[in-house]
Coordinates of C-alpha atoms in Angstrom, one line a residue:
M1 CA -1.3 5.8 -38.2
L2 CA 2.3 6.3 -37.1
V3 CA 3.6 3.7 -34.5
H4 CA 7.0 4.6 -33.1
F5 CA 8.8 1.3 -32.4
V6 CA 11.1 1.7 -29.2
T7 CA 13.2 -1.4 -28.5
D8 CA 16.7 -2.5 -26.7
E9 CA 17.1 -5.5 -29.2
P10 CA 17.8 -4.8 -33.1
A11 CA 16.5 -8.5 -33.8
K12 CA 12.7 -7.3 -32.6
I13 CA 12.3 -4.6 -35.5
P14 CA 11.8 -6.8 -38.2
A15 CA 9.3 -8.7 -36.5
I16 CA 7.3 -5.8 -35.7
R17 CA 7.4 -4.8 -39.2
A18 CA 6.4 -8.1 -40.7
M19 CA 3.3 -7.8 -38.0
L20 CA 2.1 -4.4 -38.6
E21 CA 3.2 -3.2 -42.0
P22 CA 1.5 -1.8 -44.6
Q23 CA -1.2 -1.3 -42.2
Y24 CA 0.9 1.2 -40.3
D25 CA 3.5 3.4 -40.5
V26 CA 6.0 1.9 -38.1
Q27 CA 9.4 3.9 -37.7
P28 CA 11.5 2.0 -35.6
R29 CA 14.3 3.3 -33.2
L30 CA 17.0 1.7 -31.0
L31 CA 17.2 2.8 -27.4
G32 CA 20.0 4.9 -27.0
T33 CA 20.1 6.3 -30.1
G34 CA 19.0 9.5 -32.1
N35 CA 16.0 11.5 -31.7
A36 CA 12.6 11.6 -33.2
N37 CA 9.7 13.7 -33.3
I38 CA 6.2 12.8 -33.5
G39 CA 2.6 14.3 -34.0
S40 CA -0.3 14.0 -31.7
S41 CA -2.1 11.2 -33.9
G42 CA 1.3 9.0 -33.2
V43 CA 1.5 6.1 -31.3
L44 CA 4.8 5.1 -28.9
M45 CA 5.2 1.3 -28.6
I46 CA 8.2 0.5 -26.3
D47 CA 9.7 -3.2 -25.9
A48 CA 12.7 -3.2 -23.9
D49 CA 14.0 -4.9 -20.3
L50 CA 12.2 -2.8 -17.5
R51 CA 14.3 -4.8 -14.7
K52 CA 17.6 -2.8 -16.2
P53 CA 18.6 0.7 -15.0
V54 CA 19.9 1.7 -18.2
P55 CA 17.0 1.1 -20.6
V56 CA 14.7 2.5 -18.1
E57 CA 16.6 5.6 -18.6
Q58 CA 16.9 5.7 -21.6
I59 CA 13.1 5.0 -22.1
K60 CA 12.6 8.2 -19.6
R61 CA 14.6 10.3 -22.5
V62 CA 12.3 8.8 -25.2
L63 CA 9.4 9.7 -23.1
Q64 CA 10.0 13.3 -22.6
E65 CA 11.0 13.6 -26.2
L66 CA 8.1 12.1 -27.8
R67 CA 5.7 13.5 -25.1
C68 CA 3.4 14.4 -27.5
A69 CA 2.2 10.9 -27.8
S70 CA -1.3 10.3 -26.4
E71 CA -0.7 6.7 -26.4
R72 CA 2.3 5.0 -24.9
L73 CA 2.1 1.0 -25.3
F74 CA 4.5 -0.9 -23.4
V75 CA 5.1 -4.6 -24.3
V76 CA 5.9 -7.4 -21.5
Q77 CA 4.9 -10.8 -20.5
S78 CA 1.9 -10.5 -18.5
H79 CA 3.2 -12.9 -15.8
L80 CA 6.1 -10.3 -14.9
H81 CA 4.1 -8.2 -12.4
H82 CA 7.3 -6.4 -11.6
M83 CA 8.0 -4.9 -15.2
V84 CA 4.4 -4.7 -15.6
A85 CA 3.8 -1.7 -12.7
Q86 CA 7.2 -0.3 -13.9
A87 CA 5.7 0.2 -17.4
Y88 CA 2.7 2.1 -15.8
A89 CA 5.0 4.0 -13.5
L90 CA 7.0 5.1 -16.5
G91 CA 3.5 6.4 -18.3
A92 CA 2.1 3.5 -20.0
T93 CA -1.4 4.0 -21.4
A94 CA -1.5 0.2 -21.9
V95 CA 0.6 -3.0 -21.3
V96 CA 0.3 -5.6 -24.1
S97 CA 2.0 -8.8 -24.2
R98 CA 0.9 -11.2 -27.1
P99 CA 0.9 -10.1 -31.1
K100 CA -2.8 -10.5 -31.1
E101 CA -3.2 -7.5 -28.1
I102 CA -1.1 -5.7 -30.1
I103 CA -3.2 -6.2 -33.1
S104 CA -6.1 -5.2 -30.8
K105 CA -5.2 -2.7 -29.1
L106 CA -3.8 -0.5 -32.3
E107 CA -6.8 -1.2 -33.9
Q108 CA -8.5 0.3 -30.7
I109 CA -6.4 3.5 -31.0
D110 CA -6.9 3.9 -34.7
V111 CA -10.5 3.6 -34.1
A112 CA -10.8 6.1 -31.0
Q113 CA -8.5 8.3 -32.9
R114 CA -10.8 8.7 -36.4
A115 CA -13.9 8.8 -34.0
A116 CA -12.2 11.6 -32.1
Q117 CA -11.3 13.6 -35.8
A118 CA -15.1 13.0 -36.9
G119 CA -16.2 14.7 -33.6
I120 CA -17.5 11.2 -32.4
A121 CA -17.4 10.9 -28.3
V122 CA -15.0 8.0 -27.6
A123 CA -14.4 5.3 -24.5
S124 CA -13.2 7.0 -21.2
T125 CA -10.0 5.6 -19.8
E126 CA -11.3 4.3 -16.2
I127 CA -9.5 0.9 -17.0
T128 CA -6.1 2.2 -17.7
G129 CA -6.3 4.8 -15.1
G130 CA -7.3 1.8 -12.9
A131 CA -4.3 -0.1 -13.9
A132 CA -2.3 2.3 -13.4
A133 CA -2.7 3.4 -9.8
F134 CA -2.5 -0.4 -8.8
A135 CA 0.7 -0.3 -10.5
S136 CA 1.6 2.6 -8.6
M137 CA 1.0 1.4 -5.1
F138 CA 2.4 -2.0 -5.9
S139 CA 5.8 -0.6 -7.0
A140 CA 5.8 1.8 -4.2
I141 CA 5.3 -0.9 -1.5
R142 CA 7.7 -3.2 -3.1
E143 CA 10.2 0.0 -3.3
G144 CA 9.4 0.4 0.4
K145 CA 8.2 3.8 -0.5
P146 CA 5.1 5.4 1.5
I147 CA 1.5 5.1 -0.4
T148 CA -1.5 7.6 0.2
L149 CA -5.0 6.6 0.0
S150 CA -5.6 9.3 -2.7
S151 CA -4.6 7.0 -5.5
A152 CA -6.8 4.2 -4.4
E153 CA -9.8 6.5 -4.0
D154 CA -9.1 8.5 -7.5
A155 CA -9.1 4.6 -9.2
T156 CA -12.1 3.8 -7.2
S157 CA -13.9 6.9 -8.4
D158 CA -13.1 6.3 -12.1
I159 CA -14.2 2.5 -12.0
I160 CA -17.6 3.9 -10.3
N161 CA -17.7 6.3 -13.0
G162 CA -17.0 4.0 -15.6
I163 CA -19.7 1.2 -14.5
E164 CA -22.3 3.7 -13.9
Q165 CA -21.7 5.2 -17.8
N166 CA -21.5 1.8 -19.4
G167 CA -22.4 -1.3 -17.0
L168 CA -20.9 -4.1 -15.5
G169 CA -20.7 -5.9 -18.2
V170 CA -19.0 -3.9 -20.4
W171 CA -16.5 -3.3 -17.8
L172 CA -15.9 -6.8 -17.3
D173 CA -15.3 -7.7 -20.8
D174 CA -12.9 -4.6 -21.5
V175 CA -11.0 -5.5 -18.5
R176 CA -10.4 -9.1 -19.5
R177 CA -9.6 -7.8 -23.0
Y178 CA -6.7 -5.8 -21.9
H179 CA -5.2 -6.8 -18.6
Q180 CA -4.2 -9.9 -17.0
G181 CA -2.8 -11.4 -13.7
T182 CA -2.6 -9.4 -10.5
F183 CA -4.1 -6.1 -11.9
Q184 CA -6.9 -7.7 -14.0
H185 CA -8.1 -9.4 -10.5
C186 CA -7.9 -5.8 -9.0
L187 CA -9.8 -4.1 -11.6
L188 CA -12.5 -7.1 -12.0
V189 CA -13.1 -7.7 -7.7
T190 CA -13.8 -3.7 -7.6
G191 CA -15.6 -3.7 -10.6
V192 CA -17.8 -6.4 -9.3
A193 CA -18.1 -5.2 -5.8
V194 CA -19.4 -1.5 -7.1
G195 CA -22.0 -3.3 -9.6
F196 CA -23.1 -5.5 -6.4
A197 CA -23.5 -2.4 -4.2
M198 CA -25.3 -0.4 -7.1
S199 CA -27.7 -3.4 -7.8
I200 CA -28.6 -3.6 -4.3
N201 CA -29.4 0.0 -4.0
F202 CA -26.6 1.1 -1.8
S203 CA -26.1 4.8 -0.9
S204 CA -23.3 6.8 -2.7
A205 CA -21.4 6.6 0.3
D206 CA -21.2 2.9 0.8
V207 CA -20.9 2.2 -2.6
N208 CA -17.6 4.3 -2.2
R209 CA -16.7 2.4 0.8
L210 CA -17.2 -1.1 -0.7
G211 CA -15.3 -0.4 -3.7
L212 CA -12.7 1.2 -1.6
A213 CA -12.1 -2.2 0.3
A214 CA -12.1 -3.8 -3.2
T215 CA -9.4 -1.7 -4.5
L216 CA -7.6 -2.3 -1.7
H217 CA -8.1 -5.6 -0.9
D218 CA -4.9 -7.6 -2.2
V219 CA -2.3 -5.0 -1.8
G220 CA -0.7 -7.2 0.6
K221 CA 0.2 -9.3 -2.4
A222 CA 2.9 -6.5 -3.4
R223 CA 5.0 -8.3 -0.4
I224 CA 4.4 -11.7 -1.7
P225 CA 7.7 -13.2 -3.5
L226 CA 7.6 -12.5 -7.3
A227 CA 8.3 -16.1 -8.2
I228 CA 5.5 -17.1 -6.6
L229 CA 3.3 -14.5 -7.4
D230 CA 4.1 -14.7 -11.2
K231 CA 4.3 -18.6 -10.9
P232 CA 2.2 -19.7 -14.0
G233 CA 0.8 -22.8 -12.5
R234 CA -1.0 -23.9 -9.4
L235 CA 0.8 -23.4 -6.2
D236 CA 2.2 -26.2 -4.1
P237 CA 1.5 -26.3 -0.6
G238 CA 4.2 -24.3 0.8
E239 CA 3.5 -21.7 -2.0
E240 CA -0.4 -21.3 -0.6
E241 CA 0.6 -21.1 2.6
I242 CA 3.2 -17.7 1.7
M243 CA 0.2 -16.5 -0.7
K244 CA -2.2 -16.7 2.4
R245 CA -0.2 -14.3 4.1
H246 CA -1.1 -11.6 2.0
P247 CA -4.4 -10.3 3.9
I248 CA -2.2 -9.9 6.9
I249 CA 0.5 -8.4 5.1
G250 CA -2.2 -5.4 3.3
Y251 CA -3.9 -4.6 6.8
E252 CA -0.2 -4.0 8.3
L253 CA 0.6 -1.9 5.6
L254 CA -2.7 0.2 5.8
K255 CA -3.3 -0.1 9.3
G256 CA -1.1 3.5 10.0
L257 CA -2.1 5.4 6.8
P258 CA -4.1 9.0 7.8
G259 CA -7.8 8.5 6.8
I260 CA -8.3 4.8 6.5
S261 CA -11.2 3.7 7.9
P262 CA -12.1 0.1 10.0
E263 CA -14.4 -0.8 7.3
T264 CA -11.6 -0.8 4.6
L265 CA -9.2 -2.6 7.0
D266 CA -11.8 -5.1 7.6
G267 CA -12.0 -5.7 4.3
V268 CA -8.3 -6.0 3.4
R269 CA -7.8 -8.3 6.5
H270 CA -10.8 -10.7 6.2
H271 CA -12.2 -10.9 2.7
H272 CA -10.6 -14.4 2.6
E273 CA -12.8 -15.3 5.8
F274 CA -16.4 -17.9 5.4
L275 CA -19.3 -18.0 7.5
D276 CA -18.3 -21.5 9.1
G277 CA -15.1 -20.5 10.5
S278 CA -13.0 -21.8 7.3
G279 CA -11.8 -19.1 6.2
Y280 CA -8.3 -17.4 7.0
P281 CA -6.6 -15.6 8.6
D282 CA -8.4 -15.4 11.5
A283 CA -10.9 -18.2 11.2
L284 CA -14.3 -15.8 12.2
T285 CA -17.5 -17.2 11.8
A286 CA -21.0 -15.4 10.8
P287 CA -21.2 -13.3 14.0
E288 CA -17.7 -11.6 13.5
I289 CA -17.9 -11.2 9.7
S290 CA -19.2 -7.6 8.6
D291 CA -22.0 -7.2 5.7
L292 CA -18.8 -5.0 4.0
V293 CA -16.8 -8.5 3.9
R294 CA -19.9 -10.8 3.3
L295 CA -20.2 -8.4 -0.1
L296 CA -16.5 -8.3 -0.9
T297 CA -16.0 -12.0 -0.3
I298 CA -18.3 -12.9 -2.8
S299 CA -17.3 -10.5 -5.5
D300 CA -13.8 -11.6 -4.7
I301 CA -15.0 -15.6 -5.5
F302 CA -16.8 -14.4 -8.8
A303 CA -14.2 -12.4 -10.3
A304 CA -11.1 -15.1 -9.4
L305 CA -13.6 -17.4 -11.3
I306 CA -14.5 -15.4 -14.0
E307 CA -10.6 -14.7 -14.6
S308 CA -8.3 -16.9 -17.0
R309 CA -5.6 -18.3 -15.1
P310 CA -2.5 -20.2 -17.2
Y311 CA -3.6 -23.4 -15.4
R312 CA -7.1 -22.7 -16.5
P313 CA -9.5 -21.2 -19.0
A314 CA -12.1 -18.4 -17.9
M315 CA -15.4 -19.8 -16.3
S316 CA -18.5 -18.3 -17.4
R317 CA -20.6 -15.8 -15.3
Q318 CA -23.3 -18.8 -15.3
D319 CA -20.8 -21.5 -14.1
A320 CA -19.1 -19.0 -11.6
Y321 CA -22.8 -18.6 -10.5
K322 CA -23.2 -22.3 -9.8
I323 CA -20.0 -22.5 -7.6
L324 CA -21.4 -19.4 -5.6
C325 CA -24.8 -20.8 -5.0
A326 CA -23.0 -24.2 -3.9
M327 CA -21.2 -22.2 -1.4
D328 CA -24.1 -22.5 1.2
G329 CA -22.9 -22.2 4.9
K330 CA -19.7 -20.4 3.7
L331 CA -21.4 -17.1 2.0
E332 CA -24.8 -15.7 2.9
R333 CA -27.5 -17.2 1.0
S334 CA -29.7 -13.9 1.0
L335 CA -26.6 -12.1 -0.8
V336 CA -25.7 -14.7 -3.1
K337 CA -29.3 -15.1 -4.3
A338 CA -29.3 -11.0 -4.4
F339 CA -26.1 -11.5 -6.6
Q340 CA -27.7 -13.5 -9.1
N341 CA -28.6 -10.1 -11.2
V342 CA -25.1 -9.0 -11.2
A343 CA -23.6 -12.4 -12.3
L344 CA -26.2 -13.1 -15.2
T345 CA -27.9 -10.3 -16.4
T346 CA -25.9 -7.2 -15.7

């Protein structure tokens, strides 16, 4: 398989060739030099500093020249959320950060292309589309641009379709394999919430309603300073207080959008509330917390526990469910019991 490797640093070329050749035909290119042609079977891999305007403009020209490339991989350190968002805004089909991820993603593409050539059905792109939608929203908010509901609605529909076709277990495994950080969390929470709603036989409209609230629940994090959002370790108390502002920030960002429902706004503002009044930002108690928020809170906690964080490994689904069960009084017992099927067997 042909891999066009485009970079802004010549020193990166020998390393990528040593990693990928002879399994792949690597054709390197420095940004700002030459032109190239690519066949439909080729892959474009870009490793450059997306924080600088000149490389970004050069990358845009490369993407135009190599527009026939169906796969566009960007190499970005996973904790640099702004660069991840920029990569998706430029048209990335995937973002990878480590050599193991690069090799795994290329193997996946190679298998998919061979299967397509043989007429075998291949996996859909719901995860890529969902991550791109999150990145687009975050990028627009950070740049002070208006956002619309359409991209969030499209991402929610894609996630629902993916889970209907392949099941929640496959979705969770794939998301954790190919995405990290804030976007991984958004994808996981939406997937878990959708799977939960389906497992208790919600109507299609209610699955969509909960799914959209989950998709948008952490949008306020786009206004949290990157030094806090990208911090590789645990937050100190002052940073934690700043992070806790994200539900109100998200609510304020969304409340004026045409078509936004009260249920969605409720989920965005109150997904960290607990039945005993110990949550935030409004210290609601059980009579004030809607059913949608109760479902979303369980999904959010579970997704956070099964994620890998820089300061701890991912927790097993069994152990994560035990923690939910231990939160009696904070979470609705009957819903946690109903969630067992989602947590352990889906």
